[in-house]
Coordinates of C-alpha atoms in Angstrom, one line a residue:
X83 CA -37.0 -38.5 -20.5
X84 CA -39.2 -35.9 -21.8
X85 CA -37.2 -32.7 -23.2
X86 CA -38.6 -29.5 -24.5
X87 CA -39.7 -29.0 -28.1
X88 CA -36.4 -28.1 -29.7
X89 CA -35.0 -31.4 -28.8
X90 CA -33.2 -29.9 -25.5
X91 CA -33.4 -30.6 -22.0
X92 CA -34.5 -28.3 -19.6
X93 CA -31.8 -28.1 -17.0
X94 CA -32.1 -26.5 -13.8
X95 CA -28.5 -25.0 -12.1
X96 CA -29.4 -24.8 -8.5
X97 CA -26.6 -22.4 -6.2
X98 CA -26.2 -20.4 -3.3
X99 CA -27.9 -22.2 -0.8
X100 CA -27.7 -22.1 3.4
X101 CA -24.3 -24.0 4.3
X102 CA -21.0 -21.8 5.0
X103 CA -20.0 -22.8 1.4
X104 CA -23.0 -20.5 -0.1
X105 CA -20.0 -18.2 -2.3
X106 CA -18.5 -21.2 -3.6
X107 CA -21.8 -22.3 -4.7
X108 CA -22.6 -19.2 -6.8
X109 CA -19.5 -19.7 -8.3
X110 CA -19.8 -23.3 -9.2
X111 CA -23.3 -22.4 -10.6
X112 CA -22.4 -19.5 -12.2
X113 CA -19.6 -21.7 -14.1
X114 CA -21.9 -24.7 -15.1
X115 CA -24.4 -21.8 -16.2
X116 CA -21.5 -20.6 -18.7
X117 CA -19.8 -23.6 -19.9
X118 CA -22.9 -25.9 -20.0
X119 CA -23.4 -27.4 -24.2
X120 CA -26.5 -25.1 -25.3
X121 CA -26.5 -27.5 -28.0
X122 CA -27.9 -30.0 -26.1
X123 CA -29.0 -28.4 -22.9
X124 CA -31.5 -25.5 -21.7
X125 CA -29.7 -24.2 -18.7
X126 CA -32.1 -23.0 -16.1
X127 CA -30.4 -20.7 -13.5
X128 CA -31.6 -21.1 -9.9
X129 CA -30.6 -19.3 -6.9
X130 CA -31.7 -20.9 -3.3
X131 CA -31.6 -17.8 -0.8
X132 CA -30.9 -17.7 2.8
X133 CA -34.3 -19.4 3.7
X134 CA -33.9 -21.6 0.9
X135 CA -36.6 -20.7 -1.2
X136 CA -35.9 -20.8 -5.2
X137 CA -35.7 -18.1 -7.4
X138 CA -35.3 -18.1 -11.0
X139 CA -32.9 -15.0 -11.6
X140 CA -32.2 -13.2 -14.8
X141 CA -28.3 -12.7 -16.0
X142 CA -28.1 -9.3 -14.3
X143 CA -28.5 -11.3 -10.9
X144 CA -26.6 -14.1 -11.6
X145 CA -23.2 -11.7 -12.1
X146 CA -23.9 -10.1 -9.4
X147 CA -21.1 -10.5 -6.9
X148 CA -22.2 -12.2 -3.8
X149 CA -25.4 -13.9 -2.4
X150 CA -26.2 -11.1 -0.3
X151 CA -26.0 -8.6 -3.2
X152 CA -28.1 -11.5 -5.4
X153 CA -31.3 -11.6 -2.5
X154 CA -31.4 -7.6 -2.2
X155 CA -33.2 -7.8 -5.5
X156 CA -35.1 -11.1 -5.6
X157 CA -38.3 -9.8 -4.9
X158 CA -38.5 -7.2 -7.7
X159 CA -36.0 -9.0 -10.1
X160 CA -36.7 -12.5 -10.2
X161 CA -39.4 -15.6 -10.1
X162 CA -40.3 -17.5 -7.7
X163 CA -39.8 -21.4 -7.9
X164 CA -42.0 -23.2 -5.0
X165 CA -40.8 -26.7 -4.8
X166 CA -43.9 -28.3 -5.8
X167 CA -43.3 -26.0 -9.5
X168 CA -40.2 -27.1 -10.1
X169 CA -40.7 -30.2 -12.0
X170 CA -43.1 -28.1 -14.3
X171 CA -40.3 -26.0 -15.6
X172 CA -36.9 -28.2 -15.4
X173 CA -36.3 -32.2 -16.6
X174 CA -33.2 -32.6 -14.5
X175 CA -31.4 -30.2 -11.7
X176 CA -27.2 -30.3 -11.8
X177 CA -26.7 -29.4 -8.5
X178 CA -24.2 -27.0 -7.9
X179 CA -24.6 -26.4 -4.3
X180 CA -22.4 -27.5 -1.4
X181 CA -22.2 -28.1 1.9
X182 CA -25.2 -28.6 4.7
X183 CA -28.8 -28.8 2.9
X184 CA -27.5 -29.3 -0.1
X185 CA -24.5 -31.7 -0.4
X186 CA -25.5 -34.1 2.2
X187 CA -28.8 -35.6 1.2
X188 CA -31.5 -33.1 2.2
X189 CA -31.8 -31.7 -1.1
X190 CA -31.2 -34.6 -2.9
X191 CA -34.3 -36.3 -0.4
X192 CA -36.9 -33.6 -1.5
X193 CA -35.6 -33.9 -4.8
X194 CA -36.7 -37.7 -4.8
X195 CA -40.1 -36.8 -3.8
X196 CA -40.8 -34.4 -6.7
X197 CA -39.9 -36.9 -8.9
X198 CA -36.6 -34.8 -10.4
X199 CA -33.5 -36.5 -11.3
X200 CA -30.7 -34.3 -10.3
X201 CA -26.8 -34.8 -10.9
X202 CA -24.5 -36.4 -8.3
X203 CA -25.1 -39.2 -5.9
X204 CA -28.2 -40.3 -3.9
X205 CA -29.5 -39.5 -0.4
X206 CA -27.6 -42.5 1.3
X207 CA -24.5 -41.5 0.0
X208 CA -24.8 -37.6 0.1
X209 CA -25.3 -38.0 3.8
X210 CA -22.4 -40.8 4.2
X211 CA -20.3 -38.1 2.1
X212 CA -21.1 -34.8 4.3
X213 CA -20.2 -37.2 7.9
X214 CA -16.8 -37.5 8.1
X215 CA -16.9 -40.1 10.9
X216 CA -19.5 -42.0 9.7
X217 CA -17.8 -42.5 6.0
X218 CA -14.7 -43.5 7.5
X219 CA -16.5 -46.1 9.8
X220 CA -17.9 -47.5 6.3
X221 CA -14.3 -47.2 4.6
X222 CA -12.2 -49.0 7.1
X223 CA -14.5 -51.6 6.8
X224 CA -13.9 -52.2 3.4
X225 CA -10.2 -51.7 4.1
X226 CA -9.6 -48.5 2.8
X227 CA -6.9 -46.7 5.3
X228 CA -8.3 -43.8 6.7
X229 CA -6.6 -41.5 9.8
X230 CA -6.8 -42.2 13.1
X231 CA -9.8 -40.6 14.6
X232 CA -11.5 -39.5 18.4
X233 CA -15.2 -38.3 17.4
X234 CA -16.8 -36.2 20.3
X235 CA -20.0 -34.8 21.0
X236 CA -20.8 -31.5 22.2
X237 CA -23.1 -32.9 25.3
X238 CA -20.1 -35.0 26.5
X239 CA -17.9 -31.4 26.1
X240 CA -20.4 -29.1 27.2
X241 CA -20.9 -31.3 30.7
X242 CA -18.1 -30.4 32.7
X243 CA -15.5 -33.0 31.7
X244 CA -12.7 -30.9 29.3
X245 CA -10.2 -31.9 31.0
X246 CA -10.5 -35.8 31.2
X247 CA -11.8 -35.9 27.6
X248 CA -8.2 -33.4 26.7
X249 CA -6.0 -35.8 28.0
X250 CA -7.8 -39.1 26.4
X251 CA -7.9 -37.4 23.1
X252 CA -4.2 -36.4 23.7
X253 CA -3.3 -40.4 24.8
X254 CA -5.2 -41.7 21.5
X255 CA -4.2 -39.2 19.2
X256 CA -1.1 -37.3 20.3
X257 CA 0.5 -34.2 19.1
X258 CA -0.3 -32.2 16.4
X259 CA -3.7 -33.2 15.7
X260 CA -5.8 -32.1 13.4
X261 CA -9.5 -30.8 14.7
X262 CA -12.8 -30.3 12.7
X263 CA -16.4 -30.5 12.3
X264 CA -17.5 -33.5 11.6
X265 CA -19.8 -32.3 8.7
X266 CA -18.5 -29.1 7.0
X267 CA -16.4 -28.3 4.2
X268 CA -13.9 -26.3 2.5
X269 CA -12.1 -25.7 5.6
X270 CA -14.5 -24.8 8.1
X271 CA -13.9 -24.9 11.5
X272 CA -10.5 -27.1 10.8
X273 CA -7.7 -26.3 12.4
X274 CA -4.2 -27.9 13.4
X275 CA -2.9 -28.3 17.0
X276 CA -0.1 -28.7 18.5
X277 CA -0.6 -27.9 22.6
X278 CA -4.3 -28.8 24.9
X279 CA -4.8 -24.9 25.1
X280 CA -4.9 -24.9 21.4
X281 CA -6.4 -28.2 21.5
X282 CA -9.8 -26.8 23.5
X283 CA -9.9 -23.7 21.6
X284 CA -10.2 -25.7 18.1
X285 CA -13.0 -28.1 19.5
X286 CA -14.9 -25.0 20.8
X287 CA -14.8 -23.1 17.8
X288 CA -15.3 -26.7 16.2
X289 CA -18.9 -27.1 18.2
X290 CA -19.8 -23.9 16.9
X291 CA -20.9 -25.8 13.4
X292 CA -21.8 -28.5 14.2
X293 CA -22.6 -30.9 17.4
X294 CA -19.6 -33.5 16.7
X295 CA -16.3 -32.4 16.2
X296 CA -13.3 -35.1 15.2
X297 CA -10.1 -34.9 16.0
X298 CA -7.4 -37.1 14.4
X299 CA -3.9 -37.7 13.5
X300 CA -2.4 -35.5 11.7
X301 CA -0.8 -37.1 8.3
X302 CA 2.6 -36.5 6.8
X303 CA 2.8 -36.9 3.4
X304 CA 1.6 -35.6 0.4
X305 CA -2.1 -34.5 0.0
X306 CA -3.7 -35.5 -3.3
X307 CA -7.2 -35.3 -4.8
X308 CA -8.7 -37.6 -7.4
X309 CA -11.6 -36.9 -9.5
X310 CA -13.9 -40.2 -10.0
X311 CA -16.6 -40.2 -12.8
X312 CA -19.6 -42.2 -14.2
X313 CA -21.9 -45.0 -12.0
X314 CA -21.4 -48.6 -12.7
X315 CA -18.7 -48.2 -14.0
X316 CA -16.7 -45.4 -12.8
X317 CA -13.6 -44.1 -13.9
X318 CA -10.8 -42.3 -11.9
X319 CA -9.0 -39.0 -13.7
X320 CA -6.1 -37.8 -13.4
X321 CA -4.9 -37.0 -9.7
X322 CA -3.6 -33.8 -8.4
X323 CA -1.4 -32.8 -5.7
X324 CA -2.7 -30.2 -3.7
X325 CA 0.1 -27.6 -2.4
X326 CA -1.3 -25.7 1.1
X327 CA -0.3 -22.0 1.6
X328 CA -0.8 -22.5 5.8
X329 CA -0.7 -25.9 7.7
X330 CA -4.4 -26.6 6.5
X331 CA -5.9 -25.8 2.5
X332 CA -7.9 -22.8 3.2
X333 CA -10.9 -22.3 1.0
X334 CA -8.9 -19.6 -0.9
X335 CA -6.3 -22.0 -1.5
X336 CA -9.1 -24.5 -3.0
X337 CA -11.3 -22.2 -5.0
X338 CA -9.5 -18.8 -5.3
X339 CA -7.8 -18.7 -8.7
X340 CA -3.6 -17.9 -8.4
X341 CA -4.0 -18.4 -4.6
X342 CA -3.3 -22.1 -4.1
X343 CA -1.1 -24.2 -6.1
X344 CA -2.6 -27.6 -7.4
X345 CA -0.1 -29.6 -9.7
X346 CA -1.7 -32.2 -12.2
X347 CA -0.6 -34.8 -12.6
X348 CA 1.0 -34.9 -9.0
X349 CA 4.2 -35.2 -8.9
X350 CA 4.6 -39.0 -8.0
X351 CA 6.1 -42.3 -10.0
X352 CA 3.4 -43.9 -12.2
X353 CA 2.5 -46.7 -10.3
X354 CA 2.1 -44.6 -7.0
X355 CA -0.2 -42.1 -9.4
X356 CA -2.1 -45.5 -10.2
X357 CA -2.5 -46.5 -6.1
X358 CA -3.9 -43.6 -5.6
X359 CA -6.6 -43.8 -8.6
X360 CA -7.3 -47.2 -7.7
X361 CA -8.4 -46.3 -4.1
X362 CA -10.5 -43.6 -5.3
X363 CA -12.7 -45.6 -7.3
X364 CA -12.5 -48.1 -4.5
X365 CA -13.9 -45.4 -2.1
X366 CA -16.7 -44.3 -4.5
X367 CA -17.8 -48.1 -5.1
X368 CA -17.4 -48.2 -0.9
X369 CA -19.6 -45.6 -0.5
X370 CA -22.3 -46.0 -3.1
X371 CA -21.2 -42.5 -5.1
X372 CA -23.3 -42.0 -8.5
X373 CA -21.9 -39.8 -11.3
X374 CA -19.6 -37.7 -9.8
X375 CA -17.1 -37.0 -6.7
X376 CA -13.6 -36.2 -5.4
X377 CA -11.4 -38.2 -3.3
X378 CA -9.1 -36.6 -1.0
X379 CA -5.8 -38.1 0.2
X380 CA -2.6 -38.6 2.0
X381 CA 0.2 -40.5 -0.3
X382 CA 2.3 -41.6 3.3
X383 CA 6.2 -41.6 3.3
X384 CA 5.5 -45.7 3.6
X385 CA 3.9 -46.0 0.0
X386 CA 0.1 -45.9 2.0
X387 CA -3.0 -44.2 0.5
X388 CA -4.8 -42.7 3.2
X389 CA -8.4 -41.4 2.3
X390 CA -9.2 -38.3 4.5
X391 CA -13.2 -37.3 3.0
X392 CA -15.0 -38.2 -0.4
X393 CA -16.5 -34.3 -1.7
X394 CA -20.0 -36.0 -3.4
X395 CA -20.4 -32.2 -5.2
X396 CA -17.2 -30.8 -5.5
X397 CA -16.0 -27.5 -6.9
X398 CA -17.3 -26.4 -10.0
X399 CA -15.7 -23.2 -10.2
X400 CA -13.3 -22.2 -13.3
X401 CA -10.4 -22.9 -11.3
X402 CA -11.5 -25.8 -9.6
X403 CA -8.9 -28.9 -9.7
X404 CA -11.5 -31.3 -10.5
X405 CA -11.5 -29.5 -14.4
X406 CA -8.0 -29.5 -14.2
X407 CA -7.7 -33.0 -13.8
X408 CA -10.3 -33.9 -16.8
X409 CA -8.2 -31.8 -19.0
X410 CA -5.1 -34.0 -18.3
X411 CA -7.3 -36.9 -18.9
X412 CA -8.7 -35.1 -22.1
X413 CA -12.1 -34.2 -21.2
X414 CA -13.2 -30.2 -21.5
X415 CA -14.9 -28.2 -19.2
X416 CA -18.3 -28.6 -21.2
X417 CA -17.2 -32.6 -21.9
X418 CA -16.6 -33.2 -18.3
X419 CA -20.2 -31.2 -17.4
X420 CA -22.2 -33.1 -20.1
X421 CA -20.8 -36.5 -18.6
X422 CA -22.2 -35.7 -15.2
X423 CA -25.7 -34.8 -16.5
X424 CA -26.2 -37.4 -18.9
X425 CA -24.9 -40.1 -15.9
X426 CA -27.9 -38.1 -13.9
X427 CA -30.0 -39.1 -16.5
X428 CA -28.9 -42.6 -16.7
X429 CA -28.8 -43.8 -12.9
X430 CA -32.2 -42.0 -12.4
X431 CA -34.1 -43.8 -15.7
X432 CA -32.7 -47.2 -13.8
X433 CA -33.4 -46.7 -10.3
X434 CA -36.0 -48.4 -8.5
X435 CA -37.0 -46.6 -5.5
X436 CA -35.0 -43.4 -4.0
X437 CA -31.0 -43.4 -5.9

């Protein structure tokens, strides 16, 4: 791959973005931005705005505090990036975006077509990662133990049959449930249920993200998270065990530092710390992942590994668990984001047609 004239490449930090996890992207960005090896690398940063058009901004803008406060000054304080430019002034984009348009193949798609290799996995798998439903169709298959789960579209609750479809969900699933969007993140729209009324009100507020909402068991156990790492080979780190504040990890609890607890290693025997890596990689193999993902889970009272979603851009932030668990498994902050870029270099020299 061609780099600039110092020997470095050119590497363009997309964040902010369009989905509901815009905040969380700024911070990822902001944190690759700071901690990326300017020994080797050109960091490029690049905000997408709330029409998702790119901007390249100056420091001044990339500190600012929020998104909003970020656009009020785009115009005057930073440069525009039209899509068609962006292979003229960056060799690879590390994506720090998440959620819709930008974690779930859309970005990664028009990222194919201008010919830019870019960190994290392809458009296949970016969209199998974002669908809930659908990854856990693809799972089971490969026998990976996922939760019991009811999908339903907002057609079949929006024409006049609550009730009937109430008391199915409530004979397949039972009570508590859990109830979310099928394709949003960090918390969105998910929320646990224990009566119908409560029931109907979670699938409403559900369908107002998205147009299939799932509703499934909910799991007792421990919830865990495993980092996974590398393409043909990939390598699990070391797993966490993620401690809730409520009944369901809030976004504070995953990204707000001193608000949730995450302990790493989890605190499980050694070969039940194993199980758990084993399915990770298991899922990311399953599911096609490429250089980098997340794997959450349920460690069951009955030994079981159940996998609730892959995250195919996780957390990047400073506080983010997935750094935690490369530390235990002796990789730095700067180690762990020079793996994912030079795998993003790798896969995309190799592929042959879209990753």
């Amino acid at each position: 791959m061609e780099s600039t004239g110092k020997g470095k490449l050119k590497v363009g930090v997309i964040m902010g973005g369009i989905s509901s996890e815009k905040e969380v992207s700024l911070e990822s960005g902001r944190n690759i931005f700071s901690k990326i090896d300017r020994g080797a690398y050109e960091p490029v940063p690049i905000f997408m705005d709330s029409r998702a058009r790119l901007w390249e901004i100056p420091l001044k803008l990339l500190m600012r505090n929020s998104t909003r406060d970020i656009e009020e000054d785009l115009e005057t304080e930073a440069t525009p990036v039209p899509y068609e430019a962006l292979k003229a002034r960056v060799d690879v984009v590390c994506l720090g975006l998440h959620g819709k348009y930008g974690e779930d193949g859309c970005m990664q798609g028009l990222l194919e077509l201008l010919k830019i290799p870019y960190t994290g996995s392809g458009v296949l798998a970016s969209a199998l990662g974002m669908d809930k439903y659908a990854s856990r169709k693809v799972l089971a298959l490969g026998g990976i133990d996922v939760p019991r789960t009811a999908p339903l579209e907002i057609a079949d609750w929006s024409a006049g049959r609550q009730e009937e479809i109430l008391a199915d969900i409530e004979g397949r699933i039972g009570y508590p449930c859990v109830v979310k969007p099928a394709r949003e993140g960090c918390s969105t729209g998910v929320e646990k249920v224990s009566t119908r009324e409560a029931l109907a009100a979670a699938l409403t507020e559900a369908f107002r993200w998205d147009r299939q909402a799932l509703v499934e068991e909910c799991l007792a156990g421990m919830e865990v998270t495993c980092g996974v790492i590398g393409t043909d080979a990939p390598r699990a780190l070391t797993p966490s065990e993620t401690i809730a504040t409520a009944e369901v990890l809030s976004l504070e609890d995953k990204f707000l530092y001193g608000q949730g607890e995450n302990k790493t290693p989890a605190r499980l025997p050694e070969e039940t710390l194993t199980r758990i890596q084993d399915v990770a990689v298991r899922t990311f193999r399953a599911l096609d992942l490429r250089g980098y993902a997340r794997i959450d889970m349920f460690v069951l009272a009955d030994g079981r590994v159940v996998v609730l979603e892959p995250n195919t851009l996780p957390g990047m932030t400073p506080s983010t668990v997935l750094f935690h668990q490369a530390a235990a498994s002796g990789i730095t902050q700067a180690g762990l984001i020079e793996a994912i870029i030079a795998a993003a270099v790798e896969v995309h020299a190799n592929k042959r047609g879209p990753l």
